[in-house]
GROMACS .gro file of C-alpha atoms in nm:
model
  260
    1HIS     CA    1   7.642  12.479  -1.555
    2SER     CA    2   7.379  12.220  -1.467
    3GLY     CA    3   7.136  12.382  -1.710
    4SER     CA    4   7.383  12.468  -1.986
    5ASP     CA    5   7.422  12.284  -2.313
    6SER     CA    6   7.762  12.177  -2.444
    7ARG     CA    7   7.794  12.483  -2.670
    8GLU     CA    8   7.744  12.720  -2.375
    9ILE     CA    9   7.991  12.529  -2.159
   10HIS     CA   10   8.249  12.533  -2.439
   11ARG     CA   11   8.204  12.908  -2.487
   12HIS     CA   12   8.252  12.977  -2.115
   13ILE     CA   13   8.560  12.758  -2.079
   14SER     CA   14   8.721  12.894  -2.396
   15ALA     CA   15   8.673  13.250  -2.270
   16SER     CA   16   8.823  13.163  -1.931
   17VAL     CA   17   9.125  12.986  -2.078
   18HIS     CA   18   9.178  13.264  -2.332
   19SER     CA   19   9.178  13.527  -2.055
   20GLY     CA   20   9.432  13.326  -1.856
   21SER     CA   21   9.206  13.248  -1.561
   22SER     CA   22   9.166  12.902  -1.411
   23ILE     CA   23   8.824  12.738  -1.418
   24TYR     CA   24   8.897  12.579  -1.079
   25HIS     CA   25   8.935  12.730  -0.733
   26LEU     CA   26   9.129  12.552  -0.460
   27ASP     CA   27   9.001  12.582  -0.102
   28GLN     CA   28   9.322  12.717   0.052
   29ARG     CA   29   9.203  12.698   0.413
   30LEU     CA   30   9.093  12.340   0.378
   31LEU     CA   31   9.420  12.246   0.211
   32GLU     CA   32   9.613  12.398   0.501
   33LYS     CA   33   9.392  12.218   0.752
   34LEU     CA   34   9.433  11.880   0.586
   35SER     CA   35   9.810  11.927   0.537
   36PRO     CA   36   9.846  11.622   0.310
   37ASP     CA   37  10.176  11.440   0.271
   38LEU     CA   38  10.110  11.357  -0.094
   39ILE     CA   39   9.915  11.559  -0.353
   40LEU     CA   40   9.820  11.409  -0.687
   41THR     CA   41   9.763  11.643  -0.979
   42GLN     CA   42   9.799  11.644  -1.358
   43GLU     CA   43   9.934  11.842  -1.652
   44LEU     CA   44   9.741  11.677  -1.934
   45CYS     CA   45   9.457  11.928  -1.950
   46ASP     CA   46   9.372  12.249  -1.760
   47VAL     CA   47   9.003  12.190  -1.833
   48CYS     CA   48   8.974  11.831  -1.712
   49ALA     CA   49   9.123  11.884  -1.366
   50VAL     CA   50   9.321  12.125  -1.151
   51SER     CA   51   9.656  12.184  -1.315
   52TYR     CA   52   9.997  12.121  -1.164
   53LYS     CA   53  10.075  12.492  -1.177
   54THR     CA   54   9.766  12.580  -0.974
   55VAL     CA   55   9.842  12.316  -0.713
   56ARG     CA   56  10.210  12.409  -0.690
   57GLU     CA   57  10.124  12.774  -0.625
   58ALA     CA   58   9.873  12.674  -0.355
   59VAL     CA   59  10.118  12.443  -0.180
   60ARG     CA   60  10.376  12.721  -0.149
   61VAL     CA   61  10.176  12.871   0.137
   62VAL     CA   62  10.105  12.540   0.313
   63GLU     CA   63  10.349  12.454   0.588
   64GLY     CA   64  10.514  12.113   0.563
   65ASP     CA   65  10.703  11.893   0.323
   66GLN     CA   66  10.432  11.790   0.080
   67GLN     CA   67  10.518  11.590  -0.228
   68ILE     CA   68  10.338  11.680  -0.548
   69LEU     CA   69  10.304  11.398  -0.796
   70SER     CA   70  10.191  11.512  -1.140
   71LEU     CA   71  10.038  11.235  -1.349
   72GLU     CA   72  10.021  11.280  -1.726
   73PRO     CA   73   9.986  10.947  -1.910
   74ASP     CA   74   9.883  10.948  -2.276
   75SER     CA   75   9.851  10.572  -2.335
   76LEU     CA   76   9.719  10.261  -2.162
   77SER     CA   77  10.070  10.154  -2.062
   78GLY     CA   78  10.127  10.504  -1.929
   79ILE     CA   79   9.811  10.479  -1.717
   80LEU     CA   80   9.930  10.150  -1.569
   81GLU     CA   81  10.269  10.305  -1.493
   82THR     CA   82  10.107  10.599  -1.308
   83ILE     CA   83   9.917  10.346  -1.092
   84ARG     CA   84  10.249  10.184  -1.004
   85GLU     CA   85  10.395  10.527  -0.933
   86VAL     CA   86  10.112  10.621  -0.699
   87GLY     CA   87  10.169  10.286  -0.527
   88ARG     CA   88  10.538  10.362  -0.477
   89PHE     CA   89  10.474  10.710  -0.339
   90SER     CA   90  10.187  10.605  -0.111
   91GLY     CA   91  10.334  10.289   0.041
   92ALA     CA   92  10.101  10.060  -0.153
   93GLU     CA   93  10.348   9.925  -0.407
   94LYS     CA   94  10.240   9.559  -0.379
   95ALA     CA   95   9.873   9.647  -0.419
   96ALA     CA   96   9.954   9.863  -0.722
   97GLU     CA   97  10.154   9.583  -0.884
   98LYS     CA   98   9.871   9.336  -0.825
   99LEU     CA   99   9.615   9.576  -0.972
  100THR     CA  100   9.818   9.661  -1.283
  101LYS     CA  101   9.880   9.292  -1.348
  102GLN     CA  102   9.506   9.225  -1.338
  103LEU     CA  103   9.435   9.523  -1.563
  104GLN     CA  104   9.699   9.415  -1.817
  105GLU     CA  105   9.547   9.066  -1.828
  106ARG     CA  106   9.207   9.217  -1.910
  107ILE     CA  107   9.361   9.438  -2.180
  108ASP     CA  108   9.535   9.137  -2.334
  109ALA     CA  109   9.211   8.935  -2.323
  110VAL     CA  110   9.024   9.204  -2.520
  111SER     CA  111   9.306   9.240  -2.772
  112SER     CA  112   9.330   8.864  -2.823
  113ARG     CA  113   8.957   8.817  -2.877
  114SER     CA  114   8.913   9.123  -3.101
  115ALA     CA  115   9.189   8.986  -3.326
  116GLN     CA  116   8.940   8.715  -3.426
  117ALA     CA  117   8.700   8.972  -3.575
  118ARG     CA  118   8.634   8.943  -3.945
  119THR     CA  119   8.602   9.320  -3.988
  120ARG     CA  120   8.746   9.631  -3.824
  121PRO     CA  121   8.478   9.903  -3.837
  122THR     CA  122   8.582  10.266  -3.870
  123VAL     CA  123   8.499  10.467  -3.559
  124PHE     CA  124   8.467  10.830  -3.460
  125ALA     CA  125   8.498  10.888  -3.085
  126MET     CA  126   8.340  11.223  -2.998
  127GLU     CA  127   8.487  11.371  -2.679
  128TRP     CA  128   8.268  11.682  -2.695
  129ILE     CA  129   7.936  11.730  -2.872
  130ASP     CA  130   7.903  12.095  -2.967
  131PRO     CA  131   8.144  12.178  -3.117
  132PRO     CA  132   8.256  11.821  -3.190
  133PHE     CA  133   8.597  11.712  -3.061
  134ALA     CA  134   8.785  11.399  -3.164
  135GLY     CA  135   8.894  11.178  -2.875
  136GLY     CA  136   9.265  11.187  -2.800
  137HIS     CA  137   9.542  11.045  -2.584
  138TRP     CA  138   9.454  10.678  -2.513
  139VAL     CA  139   9.116  10.669  -2.691
  140PRO     CA  140   9.248  10.581  -3.042
  141GLU     CA  141   9.453  10.303  -2.882
  142MET     CA  142   9.143  10.171  -2.704
  143ILE     CA  143   8.952  10.163  -3.033
  144LYS     CA  144   9.235   9.973  -3.201
  145LEU     CA  145   9.258   9.715  -2.922
  146ALA     CA  146   8.878   9.672  -2.926
  147GLY     CA  147   8.890   9.584  -3.295
  148GLY     CA  148   8.817   9.913  -3.467
  149GLU     CA  149   8.990  10.189  -3.661
  150ASP     CA  150   8.980  10.547  -3.532
  151ILE     CA  151   8.933  10.773  -3.836
  152LEU     CA  152   9.007  11.115  -3.679
  153GLY     CA  153   9.169  11.082  -3.337
  154LYS     CA  154   9.547  11.099  -3.292
  155GLN     CA  155   9.696  10.847  -3.054
  156GLY     CA  156   9.904  11.009  -2.780
  157HIS     CA  157   9.781  11.359  -2.864
  158PRO     CA  158   9.512  11.570  -2.693
  159SER     CA  159   9.156  11.579  -2.825
  160PHE     CA  160   9.093  11.853  -3.080
  161GLN     CA  161   8.800  12.032  -3.242
  162VAL     CA  162   8.670  11.913  -3.578
  163GLU     CA  163   8.387  12.016  -3.807
  164TRP     CA  164   8.091  11.800  -3.900
  165THR     CA  165   8.217  11.811  -4.257
  166ASP     CA  166   8.538  11.640  -4.138
  167ILE     CA  167   8.325  11.363  -3.992
  168THR     CA  168   8.100  11.325  -4.295
  169ASP     CA  169   8.403  11.319  -4.526
  170LYS     CA  170   8.547  11.024  -4.332
  171ASP     CA  171   8.200  10.864  -4.295
  172PRO     CA  172   8.270  10.640  -3.995
  173ALA     CA  173   8.073  10.319  -3.961
  174ILE     CA  174   8.027  10.382  -3.586
  175ILE     CA  175   8.008  10.703  -3.380
  176VAL     CA  176   8.060  10.684  -3.004
  177PHE     CA  177   7.965  10.987  -2.794
  178MET     CA  178   8.190  11.015  -2.486
  179PRO     CA  179   8.179  11.385  -2.386
  180CYS     CA  180   8.440  11.475  -2.127
  181GLY     CA  181   8.305  11.504  -1.774
  182PHE     CA  182   7.956  11.373  -1.849
  183GLY     CA  183   7.796  11.056  -1.720
  184LEU     CA  184   7.550  10.854  -1.925
  185ASP     CA  185   7.237  11.041  -1.818
  186GLU     CA  186   7.388  11.385  -1.878
  187THR     CA  187   7.518  11.273  -2.217
  188THR     CA  188   7.162  11.167  -2.302
  189ARG     CA  189   7.032  11.512  -2.207
  190GLN     CA  190   7.305  11.689  -2.403
  191LEU     CA  191   7.234  11.484  -2.716
  192HIS     CA  192   6.865  11.574  -2.695
  193ARG     CA  193   6.960  11.943  -2.688
  194SER     CA  194   7.202  11.920  -2.980
  195ARG     CA  195   7.142  11.925  -3.353
  196LEU     CA  196   7.296  11.604  -3.478
  197PRO     CA  197   7.307  11.488  -3.839
  198GLY     CA  198   6.992  11.307  -3.953
  199PRO     CA  199   6.946  11.018  -4.198
  200ARG     CA  200   6.947  11.258  -4.492
  201ASP     CA  201   7.294  11.389  -4.410
  202GLY     CA  202   7.459  11.084  -4.561
  203LEU     CA  203   7.647  10.947  -4.259
  204SER     CA  204   7.655  10.568  -4.267
  205ALA     CA  205   7.653  10.548  -3.887
  206VAL     CA  206   7.329  10.750  -3.878
  207GLY     CA  207   7.160  10.564  -4.161
  208GLU     CA  208   7.246  10.225  -4.012
  209GLY     CA  209   7.162  10.325  -3.654
  210ARG     CA  210   7.518  10.277  -3.527
  211LEU     CA  211   7.534  10.570  -3.286
  212PHE     CA  212   7.626  10.492  -2.927
  213MET     CA  213   7.677  10.692  -2.609
  214VAL     CA  214   7.891  10.590  -2.314
  215ASP     CA  215   7.968  10.712  -1.963
  216GLY     CA  216   8.271  10.913  -2.066
  217SER     CA  217   8.347  11.052  -1.723
  218SER     CA  218   8.370  10.708  -1.562
  219PHE     CA  219   8.529  10.497  -1.833
  220PHE     CA  220   8.704  10.706  -2.100
  221ASN     CA  221   8.805  11.060  -2.000
  222ARG     CA  222   8.998  10.988  -1.681
  223PRO     CA  223   9.332  10.800  -1.679
  224GLY     CA  224   9.260  10.550  -1.402
  225PRO     CA  225   9.183  10.179  -1.353
  226ARG     CA  226   8.832  10.208  -1.498
  227ILE     CA  227   8.980  10.289  -1.838
  228VAL     CA  228   8.998   9.911  -1.885
  229ASP     CA  229   8.623   9.892  -1.824
  230GLY     CA  230   8.598  10.145  -2.108
  231LEU     CA  231   8.802   9.918  -2.334
  232GLU     CA  232   8.565   9.629  -2.260
  233ILE     CA  233   8.264   9.855  -2.327
  234LEU     CA  234   8.408   9.954  -2.666
  235ALA     CA  235   8.464   9.588  -2.750
  236GLU     CA  236   8.097   9.516  -2.677
  237ILE     CA  237   7.989   9.801  -2.904
  238LEU     CA  238   8.225   9.721  -3.191
  239HIS     CA  239   8.203   9.341  -3.183
  240PRO     CA  240   7.895   9.211  -3.001
  241GLU     CA  241   7.934   8.883  -3.188
  242LEU     CA  242   8.255   8.824  -2.990
  243PHE     CA  243   8.194   9.004  -2.662
  244GLY     CA  244   7.817   9.009  -2.614
  245ARG     CA  245   7.645   9.315  -2.470
  246ARG     CA  246   7.670   9.264  -2.096
  247SER     CA  247   7.683   9.628  -1.986
  248GLU     CA  248   7.429   9.780  -2.228
  249GLY     CA  249   7.193  10.021  -2.052
  250ARG     CA  250   7.420  10.048  -1.751
  251SER     CA  251   7.743  10.179  -1.907
  252TRP     CA  252   7.637  10.253  -2.265
  253ARG     CA  253   7.327  10.298  -2.477
  254GLN     CA  254   7.237  10.307  -2.843
  255VAL     CA  255   7.126  10.649  -2.968
  256ALA     CA  256   6.797  10.686  -3.153
  257THR     CA  257   6.860  10.873  -3.478
  258GLN     CA  258   6.675  11.196  -3.546
  259PRO     CA  259   6.394  11.178  -3.801
  260GLY     CA  260   6.455  11.306  -4.154
   0.00000   0.00000   0.00000
């Protein structure tokens, strides 16, 4: 799908999921050859990564005593706990504890500084562009910790499709594009291909030039250590007066609004 726009990708995936077929294929021969002791998988989303069910069925035909660890956090604390769990299962418990302690300290530092903000801007986190999806799971929590208020996302729940009228009705002060699976450059290309609201559509974020795009794949969509980088990126976007803009251009960019 390197040449497809987000609408075409959505249509293909929806058709595959509706028909009951997986959008991933596991290399059975390679899995047998590698014969891993530990397999990490997930049950959060069949679109984002290979599902637990698919992995479990594949492992049935692999000889050995593999352990399958299914990770499905829906919050920042849950993400830290899965890191500890991977540490316990992989013999790296001390390293996992050290890492999660460092990550928690960074989370607390963002939360403490954002509490000094004079305002808490309303935010819409867009996890897919066309059709638009509201960010879910840990994203609303990240926005809150960074000093904002998520106006559509539901903390602890999966992302879900919304209409542009839902967005305009809420009129967020800031819109952050973080499409699932896309890096910053691909997000830029997808935005250029999409029809976004213009200044005449009445959205405050558009009129005031407060549209931003981030590297969703690296820092927002995946429940791993770099989710804390994502929190720090959000803090820069929402409150530059407190956090500066140290990663602008590298991890996030401001979106030029469409004319008229």
